[in-house]
């Protein structure tokens, strides 16, 4: 009898969107445990509470406000002193200009005016010797300093009013650059950092914004690192605080941390509540393909700090497990739980073809998943336009590359259409005599045959009628024949162009040149129903790092479960599984268009049928119910003590030894 445990599962995403996480949570609930699944509240998942189909309660933490507030405060603490310092410098500069340049200039100007006025009045009323030699402004400065400075300011304002029209013209010319400058130096800088945090929190991307970073960190790498480090720290801290807050309320016996983003929260709960922690690594986070150097350093720091305190460790395949065990010897023995699925067989109802706008007889090469960098999607898109006749590539999913892929698809369609236009033009010109009447039918004749000639073509009737009816001798016969030939050639060209437009319109209407189609992601519960419509499933990942080299994506089991053979890059794990079970075909681990097209041209209907049967055998031998007991046994045995010995070998040396160990396997 399994002991009843309170299990809190943490995942740094929307929770219900991760099929693996939901599958494991429902397994633990069926085993008699009290399970709470905690994820993140995101723009596309705004609900704070939910329930999975298997009855697991889901809570999503509201972390954004706290993260954005912290980041805004950090940049305010940096920006406001800088703004105040600039303001003080400007005031000192203006004071210096007033005391050294402006005030003496205005005073001299007033002295000149006053002296001229006094001199004129003195000459009219008395002798020049009676005119005082001291300047009027000097007398005023000694007798009434306030009035003196007030008069100086008034004079300066009058001068400013005189030059104001010229200043307005100058400001209009420089308004755009001044606006950009002020926004980057002012509170627009703070706002841009908050926007960066919002983007970082959603996609974990890195961006650079304003001149302020150039002052704080002159180097571009430092600048990017400063922004990313600040965003990551406060996003991670806000998420961790929110997870810990729910954990203190729920008080679990075991915390299961999916992915590295949830691990600090699990360790924090262990220190506060004394609970056990299970870490489930879906990938090699020390070597993610799309992560920046600063992000990879942060991942390694989290692993070095937290992994010695982990009580159970789960990962997706033996190779990744061997890497972690060799790199971090303090980890418990890995429990291998592949990305397998529940076996399912359905009858295809045509939904994939309908969504892609394809006829039922079209053959679909399906890519399902995220549109992310380093997944070979650009190469796959280009290869789509060189596939054998009646083959199409359908991209089912979403991601940061979606708009770029669609734009490139339109470019390839335009190129394809232009090539078809050139080919059709040559073909139609070669048989243009079939599109219009022969030239001999329009050669002018005399007598009763004229009317017959005129009725042969409306164009000839309209353009040559006047010449054929002209009085004898007004036009030589050879000139008339040349005109007829020219008009006939024009008529033939128009016929070719008309037929060409018709052919191209038919091609556009039929969609034959749209060899790449894009559709939204399918619900996980209906993935088999959608994927069954494909003739081939593709995994074109690029060999850009350890995480890709040893990856075992969900697509292996999802395609096979739908009875769809697999075409994949020749990466380590993918190649091993496809080769062992004969599930499909592989191409170079650094894929090119030629690689994909070459394999596709070699595939026959008999090959596809044989691979479909192998997919069924694979799923019967490797599915989630077969692996599920390992997960349940791990949670049932967590009451035992855990070894605490830890090596002091440097991380870089342990990572190198880990790679050698995995390669030897």
XYZ file of C-alpha atoms in Angstrom:
665
model
C 0.000 0.000 0.000
C 1.477 3.319 -1.069
C 1.787 5.946 1.659
C -0.376 8.992 1.102
C 1.875 11.990 0.347
C 1.212 15.641 -0.304
C 3.053 16.363 -3.555
C 3.569 19.820 -5.014
C 4.682 19.849 -8.654
C 6.294 23.098 -9.872
C 6.828 23.934 -13.548
C 8.016 27.293 -14.982
C 5.334 27.479 -17.682
C 1.540 27.442 -17.862
C 1.461 23.876 -16.417
C -1.487 22.570 -18.428
C 0.386 23.114 -21.719
C 3.096 20.568 -20.824
C 1.826 17.088 -21.652
C 4.628 15.326 -19.788
C 3.978 17.246 -16.579
C 0.215 16.667 -16.668
C 0.709 12.962 -17.435
C 2.979 12.474 -14.396
C 0.767 14.538 -12.093
C -2.260 12.431 -12.977
C -0.241 9.227 -12.438
C 0.693 10.331 -8.922
C -2.920 11.239 -8.167
C -4.157 7.827 -9.333
C -1.553 6.255 -7.037
C -3.331 7.846 -4.058
C -1.280 10.983 -3.485
C -2.646 14.475 -2.929
C -1.214 16.433 -5.875
C -1.096 20.175 -6.538
C 0.305 21.355 -9.876
C 1.702 24.918 -9.775
C 2.635 26.890 -12.893
C 2.864 30.468 -14.131
C 0.108 32.859 -15.058
C 0.835 33.967 -18.632
C -0.898 36.279 -21.137
C -2.402 33.332 -22.998
C -3.248 31.505 -19.744
C -4.718 34.213 -17.498
C -6.733 31.892 -15.230
C -5.383 31.511 -11.698
C -6.942 28.060 -11.140
C -7.663 25.078 -13.359
C -8.224 21.318 -13.279
C -6.594 18.752 -15.578
C -8.721 16.076 -17.306
C -7.463 13.612 -14.675
C -8.676 15.770 -11.789
C -5.381 17.370 -10.657
C -5.776 20.856 -9.195
C -3.731 23.541 -10.947
C -2.706 26.914 -9.550
C -0.915 29.623 -11.471
C 1.139 32.266 -9.706
C 0.812 35.951 -10.522
C 4.482 36.949 -10.675
C 4.568 39.659 -13.369
C 3.603 42.686 -11.299
C 6.234 42.029 -8.662
C 8.937 41.390 -11.264
C 8.127 44.469 -13.335
C 7.912 46.663 -10.234
C 11.301 45.508 -9.020
C 12.890 46.070 -12.395
C 11.312 49.505 -12.770
C 12.519 50.443 -9.300
C 16.042 49.268 -10.105
C 16.216 51.386 -13.245
C 14.569 54.300 -11.463
C 17.268 54.115 -8.798
C 19.841 54.266 -11.589
C 18.122 56.736 -13.908
C 16.861 59.343 -11.420
C 20.325 60.114 -9.923
C 21.709 60.331 -13.462
C 18.903 62.712 -14.466
C 19.456 64.835 -11.323
C 23.192 64.930 -11.962
C 22.597 66.075 -15.521
C 20.130 68.715 -14.243
C 22.713 70.054 -11.732
C 25.361 70.187 -14.444
C 22.975 72.060 -16.734
C 22.090 74.566 -13.963
C 25.754 75.160 -13.168
C 26.462 75.662 -16.845
C 23.574 78.133 -17.166
C 24.744 79.960 -14.020
C 28.238 80.169 -15.467
C 26.881 81.457 -18.754
C 24.781 84.053 -16.893
C 27.627 85.250 -14.685
C 30.418 85.164 -17.252
C 28.739 85.750 -20.598
C 25.109 86.802 -20.487
C 24.978 89.273 -17.567
C 28.070 91.288 -18.619
C 26.797 91.340 -22.197
C 23.343 92.583 -21.125
C 24.847 95.069 -18.664
C 27.211 96.442 -21.298
C 24.332 96.766 -23.710
C 22.257 98.654 -21.150
C 25.257 100.815 -20.240
C 25.696 101.737 -23.844
C 22.045 102.676 -24.142
C 22.006 104.547 -20.819
C 25.270 106.354 -21.484
C 24.083 107.391 -24.910
C 20.846 108.651 -23.453
C 22.603 110.527 -20.604
C 25.136 111.971 -23.012
C 22.446 113.253 -25.309
C 20.483 114.729 -22.428
C 23.680 116.238 -20.937
C 24.620 117.906 -24.163
C 21.173 119.452 -24.340
C 21.047 120.656 -20.724
C 24.611 121.239 -19.495
C 28.273 121.006 -20.336
C 29.906 117.578 -21.007
C 32.055 117.929 -17.859
C 28.914 117.565 -15.704
C 28.052 114.097 -17.170
C 28.935 111.415 -14.546
C 31.686 109.021 -15.642
C 30.350 106.031 -13.644
C 28.187 103.635 -15.658
C 24.443 103.740 -14.883
C 24.304 99.951 -14.489
C 27.217 100.074 -12.081
C 25.342 102.648 -9.992
C 22.197 100.456 -10.054
C 24.183 97.300 -9.158
C 25.601 99.038 -6.070
C 22.379 100.765 -5.055
C 19.740 98.098 -5.846
C 21.209 94.655 -6.769
C 17.749 93.020 -7.054
C 16.508 95.571 -9.552
C 19.808 95.277 -11.411
C 19.478 91.502 -11.921
C 15.788 91.835 -12.703
C 16.575 94.351 -15.426
C 19.333 92.102 -16.775
C 16.892 89.151 -16.977
C 14.319 91.356 -18.704
C 16.884 92.338 -21.311
C 17.831 88.699 -21.832
C 14.158 87.777 -22.254
C 13.777 90.503 -24.867
C 16.818 89.153 -26.709
C 15.365 85.596 -26.450
C 12.036 86.838 -27.827
C 13.872 88.391 -30.743
C 15.623 85.139 -31.645
C 12.600 82.908 -30.828
C 11.389 82.588 -34.455
C 14.818 81.361 -35.497
C 14.837 78.900 -32.587
C 11.418 77.503 -33.578
C 12.646 76.845 -37.083
C 15.709 75.071 -35.719
C 13.589 73.031 -33.278
C 11.236 71.869 -36.017
C 14.184 70.596 -37.984
C 15.641 68.690 -35.018
C 12.424 67.659 -33.240
C 12.629 63.997 -34.205
C 16.190 63.503 -33.004
C 15.549 65.515 -29.826
C 12.479 63.401 -29.039
C 14.471 60.204 -29.419
C 17.296 61.635 -27.327
C 15.007 62.753 -24.502
C 13.095 59.478 -24.398
C 16.318 57.524 -24.078
C 17.654 59.765 -21.329
C 14.416 60.195 -19.420
C 11.693 57.948 -18.075
C 11.327 56.335 -21.485
C 14.468 54.431 -20.513
C 12.744 53.031 -17.433
C 9.705 52.053 -19.480
C 11.868 50.253 -22.036
C 13.426 48.170 -19.240
C 10.004 47.153 -17.972
C 9.034 46.180 -21.512
C 12.244 44.175 -21.736
C 11.360 42.363 -18.526
C 7.924 41.544 -19.907
C 9.472 40.076 -23.042
C 12.133 38.268 -21.032
C 9.574 36.801 -18.674
C 7.539 35.448 -21.550
C 10.228 34.253 -23.968
C 13.498 34.623 -21.996
C 15.019 36.672 -24.783
C 17.722 39.346 -24.493
C 17.464 42.832 -25.945
C 19.338 46.133 -25.665
C 17.599 49.491 -25.534
C 19.041 52.839 -24.567
C 22.029 55.163 -24.151
C 21.844 54.758 -20.375
C 23.455 51.313 -20.609
C 26.226 52.778 -22.753
C 27.089 55.081 -19.826
C 26.797 52.386 -17.182
C 28.641 49.730 -19.191
C 30.501 50.965 -22.279
C 31.043 47.548 -23.877
C 28.145 46.119 -25.867
C 28.596 42.698 -24.242
C 28.585 44.265 -20.804
C 25.516 46.285 -21.721
C 23.589 43.229 -22.904
C 24.776 41.268 -19.886
C 23.650 44.032 -17.524
C 20.139 44.111 -18.944
C 19.799 40.346 -19.093
C 21.215 39.778 -15.608
C 18.880 42.348 -14.093
C 15.820 40.959 -15.883
C 16.679 37.347 -15.110
C 17.362 38.015 -11.470
C 14.088 39.777 -10.741
C 11.978 37.503 -12.944
C 13.499 34.431 -11.292
C 13.213 35.907 -7.793
C 9.575 36.906 -8.309
C 8.635 33.468 -9.623
C 10.533 31.720 -6.832
C 8.877 33.886 -4.168
C 5.439 33.147 -5.613
C 6.111 29.380 -5.727
C 7.444 29.404 -2.158
C 4.415 31.353 -0.947
C 2.046 28.689 -2.289
C 4.307 25.931 -0.919
C 4.221 27.389 2.585
C 0.455 27.422 2.361
C 0.175 23.874 0.931
C 3.006 22.381 3.080
C 3.944 19.449 0.812
C 5.852 16.315 1.793
C 7.553 16.189 -1.625
C 8.240 18.939 -4.143
C 8.779 17.851 -7.754
C 10.642 20.513 -9.754
C 10.268 20.269 -13.522
C 13.011 22.135 -15.396
C 15.709 24.341 -13.952
C 13.519 27.435 -13.453
C 11.598 25.788 -10.611
C 14.569 24.252 -8.783
C 15.475 27.258 -6.540
C 11.894 27.335 -5.235
C 12.018 23.618 -4.407
C 15.278 23.989 -2.482
C 13.915 27.036 -0.631
C 10.852 25.011 0.445
C 13.093 22.156 1.585
C 15.023 24.531 3.853
C 11.834 26.008 5.318
C 9.608 22.941 5.548
C 12.004 19.980 5.549
C 10.284 18.388 2.547
C 11.932 16.161 -0.059
C 12.841 17.487 -3.516
C 12.698 15.620 -6.836
C 14.357 17.369 -9.778
C 13.227 16.457 -13.297
C 15.560 17.704 -16.039
C 13.960 17.668 -19.487
C 17.144 18.915 -21.175
C 20.851 19.651 -20.633
C 20.380 23.187 -19.332
C 24.148 23.753 -19.146
C 24.281 23.712 -22.953
C 20.979 24.988 -24.342
C 21.283 25.966 -28.004
C 19.392 29.270 -27.789
C 20.692 30.484 -24.415
C 23.168 33.337 -24.023
C 26.481 32.903 -22.255
C 25.178 34.731 -19.190
C 22.119 32.497 -19.046
C 24.230 29.335 -19.276
C 26.425 30.594 -16.424
C 23.314 31.224 -14.345
C 22.087 27.678 -15.048
C 25.400 26.159 -13.984
C 25.393 28.263 -10.834
C 21.887 27.043 -9.951
C 22.908 23.434 -10.584
C 26.066 23.674 -8.477
C 24.140 25.273 -5.617
C 20.966 23.200 -5.662
C 21.749 19.730 -7.012
C 23.651 18.531 -3.902
C 20.405 19.031 -1.954
C 18.177 17.071 -4.360
C 16.658 13.803 -3.068
C 15.519 12.313 -6.381
C 16.476 12.873 -10.000
C 14.470 12.126 -13.169
C 15.484 12.732 -16.781
C 14.410 11.775 -20.294
C 17.064 9.319 -21.526
C 20.145 7.385 -20.453
C 22.664 9.654 -22.183
C 21.428 12.841 -20.526
C 21.261 10.971 -17.217
C 24.896 9.859 -17.594
C 25.947 13.441 -18.379
C 24.295 14.824 -15.231
C 25.570 12.005 -13.014
C 29.164 12.480 -14.190
C 29.032 16.293 -14.042
C 27.255 16.493 -10.663
C 28.203 13.343 -8.685
C 26.125 14.436 -5.697
C 22.958 13.666 -7.670
C 21.080 10.461 -6.882
C 20.994 7.719 -9.498
C 18.883 9.011 -12.418
C 15.441 7.548 -12.997
C 14.909 7.394 -16.764
C 11.408 8.384 -17.824
C 11.243 8.893 -21.627
C 8.811 11.285 -23.321
C 6.564 8.334 -24.101
C 2.781 8.505 -24.504
C -0.302 6.424 -23.956
C -0.961 4.164 -26.986
C -3.868 5.420 -29.052
C -5.373 4.437 -32.396
C -7.881 6.567 -34.275
C -9.461 6.789 -37.716
C -8.407 9.837 -39.690
C -11.238 12.280 -40.349
C -9.412 14.621 -42.746
C -8.911 17.496 -40.288
C -5.204 18.044 -41.055
C -5.773 18.317 -44.818
C -8.781 20.552 -44.298
C -6.924 22.931 -41.981
C -3.986 23.109 -44.399
C -6.255 23.652 -47.410
C -5.051 20.501 -49.183
C -6.956 17.836 -51.143
C -7.270 14.381 -49.516
C -4.794 12.820 -51.936
C -1.992 15.270 -50.997
C 0.926 13.810 -49.021
C 1.892 15.802 -45.944
C 5.279 16.039 -44.284
C 4.325 17.306 -40.814
C 6.383 19.388 -38.418
C 4.659 19.864 -35.075
C 6.104 21.903 -32.224
C 7.672 25.266 -31.505
C 9.048 27.539 -34.226
C 12.386 28.180 -32.503
C 15.938 28.826 -33.763
C 18.354 25.970 -34.493
C 15.602 23.508 -35.329
C 16.324 23.440 -39.063
C 13.023 25.071 -39.967
C 14.473 27.484 -42.530
C 16.115 24.588 -44.395
C 12.921 22.544 -44.204
C 10.920 25.463 -45.589
C 13.236 25.866 -48.564
C 13.238 22.109 -49.203
C 9.430 22.131 -49.331
C 9.537 23.839 -52.733
C 11.724 21.096 -54.215
C 9.855 18.045 -52.907
C 8.412 15.433 -55.283
C 5.046 16.147 -56.866
C 2.043 16.186 -54.508
C 4.180 16.454 -51.326
C 3.616 19.410 -48.968
C 5.166 20.520 -45.680
C 2.723 21.532 -42.945
C 4.078 23.514 -39.977
C 1.740 22.986 -37.027
C 2.641 25.159 -34.049
C 3.809 28.638 -33.121
C 6.897 30.419 -31.865
C 9.258 33.375 -32.318
C 10.165 32.429 -35.914
C 6.574 32.193 -37.134
C 6.366 35.551 -38.930
C 9.813 35.159 -40.490
C 8.988 31.664 -41.787
C 5.721 32.846 -43.320
C 7.455 35.780 -44.998
C 10.111 33.491 -46.466
C 7.416 31.102 -47.654
C 5.798 33.950 -49.607
C 9.164 34.803 -51.161
C 9.671 31.205 -52.285
C 6.132 31.144 -53.692
C 6.847 34.278 -55.735
C 10.077 32.760 -57.065
C 8.260 29.536 -57.909
C 5.511 31.454 -59.694
C 8.062 33.467 -61.686
C 9.810 30.260 -62.748
C 6.490 28.751 -63.832
C 5.686 31.922 -65.738
C 8.959 31.721 -67.644
C 8.437 28.066 -68.487
C 4.844 28.593 -69.623
C 5.844 31.593 -71.713
C 8.362 29.525 -73.628
C 5.868 26.690 -74.143
C 3.079 28.999 -75.289
C 5.347 30.881 -77.655
C 6.421 27.587 -79.162
C 2.808 26.753 -80.003
C 1.447 30.282 -80.427
C 0.102 29.499 -83.920
C -2.509 27.357 -82.153
C -3.678 30.355 -80.131
C -4.519 32.616 -83.077
C -5.129 32.373 -86.824
C -2.273 31.806 -89.257
C -0.768 34.830 -90.888
C -2.016 33.775 -94.362
C -5.591 34.224 -93.168
C -4.974 37.947 -92.760
C -3.009 38.650 -95.937
C -5.009 41.214 -97.944
C -6.736 40.033 -101.101
C -8.862 41.689 -103.703
C -12.325 41.324 -105.085
C -15.042 39.346 -103.381
C -12.629 37.669 -100.926
C -12.138 40.882 -98.956
C -15.226 40.413 -96.803
C -14.198 36.862 -95.947
C -10.788 38.082 -94.824
C -12.289 40.847 -92.698
C -14.548 38.359 -90.901
C -11.623 36.135 -89.881
C -10.510 38.358 -87.001
C -12.065 41.301 -85.139
C -8.620 42.797 -84.613
C -7.912 42.722 -88.379
C -11.393 44.044 -89.066
C -10.914 47.047 -86.824
C -7.329 47.891 -87.646
C -7.076 46.979 -91.328
C -10.522 47.684 -92.656
C -9.718 51.219 -93.620
C -6.621 50.097 -95.517
C -8.434 47.328 -97.409
C -11.195 49.765 -98.454
C -8.808 52.540 -99.443
C -8.851 53.736 -103.090
C -6.490 51.936 -105.423
C -3.036 53.415 -105.575
C -3.124 55.126 -102.162
C -1.001 52.416 -100.480
C 1.430 49.965 -101.897
C 0.604 46.298 -101.462
C 3.952 45.444 -99.778
C 3.426 48.144 -97.106
C -0.060 46.846 -96.434
C 1.214 43.296 -96.095
C 3.885 44.455 -93.608
C 1.232 46.200 -91.529
C -0.870 43.050 -91.526
C 2.093 40.958 -90.357
C 2.831 43.401 -87.527
C -0.768 43.383 -86.362
C -0.935 39.603 -86.587
C 2.213 39.294 -84.436
C 0.621 41.620 -81.897
C -2.508 39.509 -81.948
C -0.445 36.361 -81.374
C 1.445 37.924 -78.456
C -1.822 39.022 -76.890
C -3.134 35.504 -77.270
C -0.060 34.070 -75.552
C -0.333 36.588 -72.706
C -4.047 35.897 -72.290
C -3.462 32.144 -72.114
C -0.513 32.684 -69.741
C -2.614 34.748 -67.348
C -5.287 32.077 -67.425
C -2.766 29.323 -66.646
C -1.181 31.314 -63.783
C -4.584 32.156 -62.315
C -5.428 28.453 -62.312
C -2.136 27.648 -60.559
C -2.809 30.295 -57.918
C -6.367 29.078 -57.401
C -5.307 25.427 -57.051
C -2.551 26.352 -54.556
C -0.017 24.082 -56.189
C 2.882 26.455 -55.567
C 2.066 26.807 -51.839
C 4.194 23.847 -50.849
C 4.540 25.079 -47.229
C 1.397 25.533 -45.119
C 1.042 26.911 -41.583
C -1.677 25.945 -39.101
C -2.103 26.620 -35.349
C -0.979 24.027 -32.790
C -3.424 21.236 -32.061
C -4.686 20.524 -28.535
C -2.535 17.868 -26.864
C -5.578 15.696 -26.237
C -6.258 15.602 -30.008
C -2.680 15.399 -31.262
C -3.005 11.841 -32.536
C -6.195 12.705 -34.446
C -4.362 15.519 -36.224
C -1.020 13.785 -36.808
C -2.598 10.667 -38.312
C -3.258 12.633 -41.499
C 0.471 13.031 -42.215
C 2.428 10.676 -44.450
C 5.705 11.603 -42.741
C 6.771 13.404 -39.557
C 9.951 15.482 -39.627
C 12.447 16.422 -36.863
C 15.113 18.568 -38.622
C 17.045 19.695 -35.513
C 20.530 21.110 -36.049
C 23.628 19.777 -34.302
C 24.436 22.951 -32.352
C 25.258 21.558 -28.916
C 25.013 18.716 -26.429
C 21.364 19.336 -25.717
C 20.439 18.747 -29.365
C 22.929 15.914 -29.831
C 21.388 13.884 -26.979
C 17.808 15.156 -27.301
C 14.848 12.767 -27.306
C 11.918 15.017 -28.277
C 8.263 14.175 -27.696
C 7.843 14.022 -31.465
C 9.444 10.555 -31.613
C 6.562 9.011 -29.657
C 3.871 11.396 -30.917
C 4.582 10.631 -34.586
C 4.924 6.899 -33.970
C 1.733 6.831 -31.890
C -0.122 8.289 -34.890
C 1.430 5.673 -37.188
C 3.530 8.297 -38.978
C 7.091 7.360 -40.095
C 9.859 9.760 -39.091
C 12.376 11.767 -41.111
C 14.979 13.261 -38.773
C 18.476 14.687 -38.431
C 21.149 12.095 -37.720
C 21.583 13.161 -34.088
C 22.762 10.639 -31.499
C 19.533 9.584 -29.796
C 17.266 10.151 -32.797
C 19.495 8.069 -35.045
C 19.680 5.258 -32.480
C 15.914 4.956 -31.971
C 15.005 5.288 -35.663
C 17.681 2.790 -36.634
C 16.839 0.252 -33.897
C 13.123 0.181 -34.712
C 13.343 1.099 -38.422
C 10.874 3.963 -37.922
C 11.948 6.051 -40.901
C 14.892 7.832 -42.487
C 17.677 10.159 -41.362
C 19.752 12.836 -43.064
C 22.847 14.807 -42.085
C 23.011 16.208 -38.548
C 23.746 19.570 -40.189
C 20.803 19.429 -42.615
C 20.767 21.003 -46.041
C 18.056 21.310 -48.681
C 19.815 18.738 -50.857
C 19.911 16.219 -47.979
C 16.183 16.434 -47.346
C 15.162 16.408 -51.009
C 17.467 13.484 -51.800
C 15.929 11.318 -49.095
C 12.399 12.302 -50.066
C 12.934 11.319 -53.703
C 14.022 7.834 -52.605
C 10.913 7.081 -50.517
C 8.300 4.779 -52.033
C 4.765 3.864 -50.995
C 5.997 0.397 -49.988
C 8.625 1.990 -47.710
C 6.012 4.161 -46.011
C 3.698 1.200 -45.420
C 6.494 -0.875 -43.859
C 7.574 1.990 -41.575
C 3.985 2.512 -40.388
C 3.887 -1.059 -39.116
C 7.213 -0.545 -37.339
C 5.792 2.551 -35.623
C 2.997 0.444 -34.162
C 5.495 -2.155 -32.893
C 7.602 0.594 -31.304
C 4.684 2.136 -29.415
C 3.537 -1.248 -28.123
C 7.044 -1.849 -26.736
C 7.821 1.679 -25.507
C 4.877 3.583 -24.009
C 4.103 5.491 -20.839
C 2.339 2.683 -18.894
C 5.540 0.633 -19.218
C 7.700 3.408 -17.685
C 5.150 4.728 -15.164
C 6.096 2.317 -12.293
C 9.576 3.867 -12.119
C 8.068 7.239 -11.236
C 5.748 5.763 -8.617
C 8.563 3.710 -7.051
C 10.741 6.819 -6.788
C 8.119 8.748 -4.827
C 7.284 5.737 -2.692
C 10.937 5.284 -1.678
C 11.814 8.875 -0.849
C 11.614 8.211 2.878
C 15.074 6.601 2.844
C 18.147 8.701 3.590
C 20.184 10.126 0.746
C 23.994 9.911 0.345
C 25.618 13.296 0.892
C 29.142 12.739 -0.432
C 30.165 15.354 -2.989
C 33.293 15.696 -5.063
C 35.351 18.897 -4.951
C 36.557 18.493 -8.544
C 36.076 21.725 -10.612
C 32.915 21.875 -12.698
C 34.731 22.200 -16.051
C 36.717 19.020 -15.387
C 33.572 17.165 -14.310
C 31.763 18.292 -17.482
C 34.655 17.030 -19.611
C 34.674 13.692 -17.809
C 30.906 13.507 -18.245
C 31.207 13.867 -22.014
C 33.849 11.145 -22.181
C 31.693 8.848 -20.058
C 28.629 9.389 -22.236
C 30.602 8.855 -25.452
C 32.027 5.582 -24.099
C 28.501 4.376 -23.476
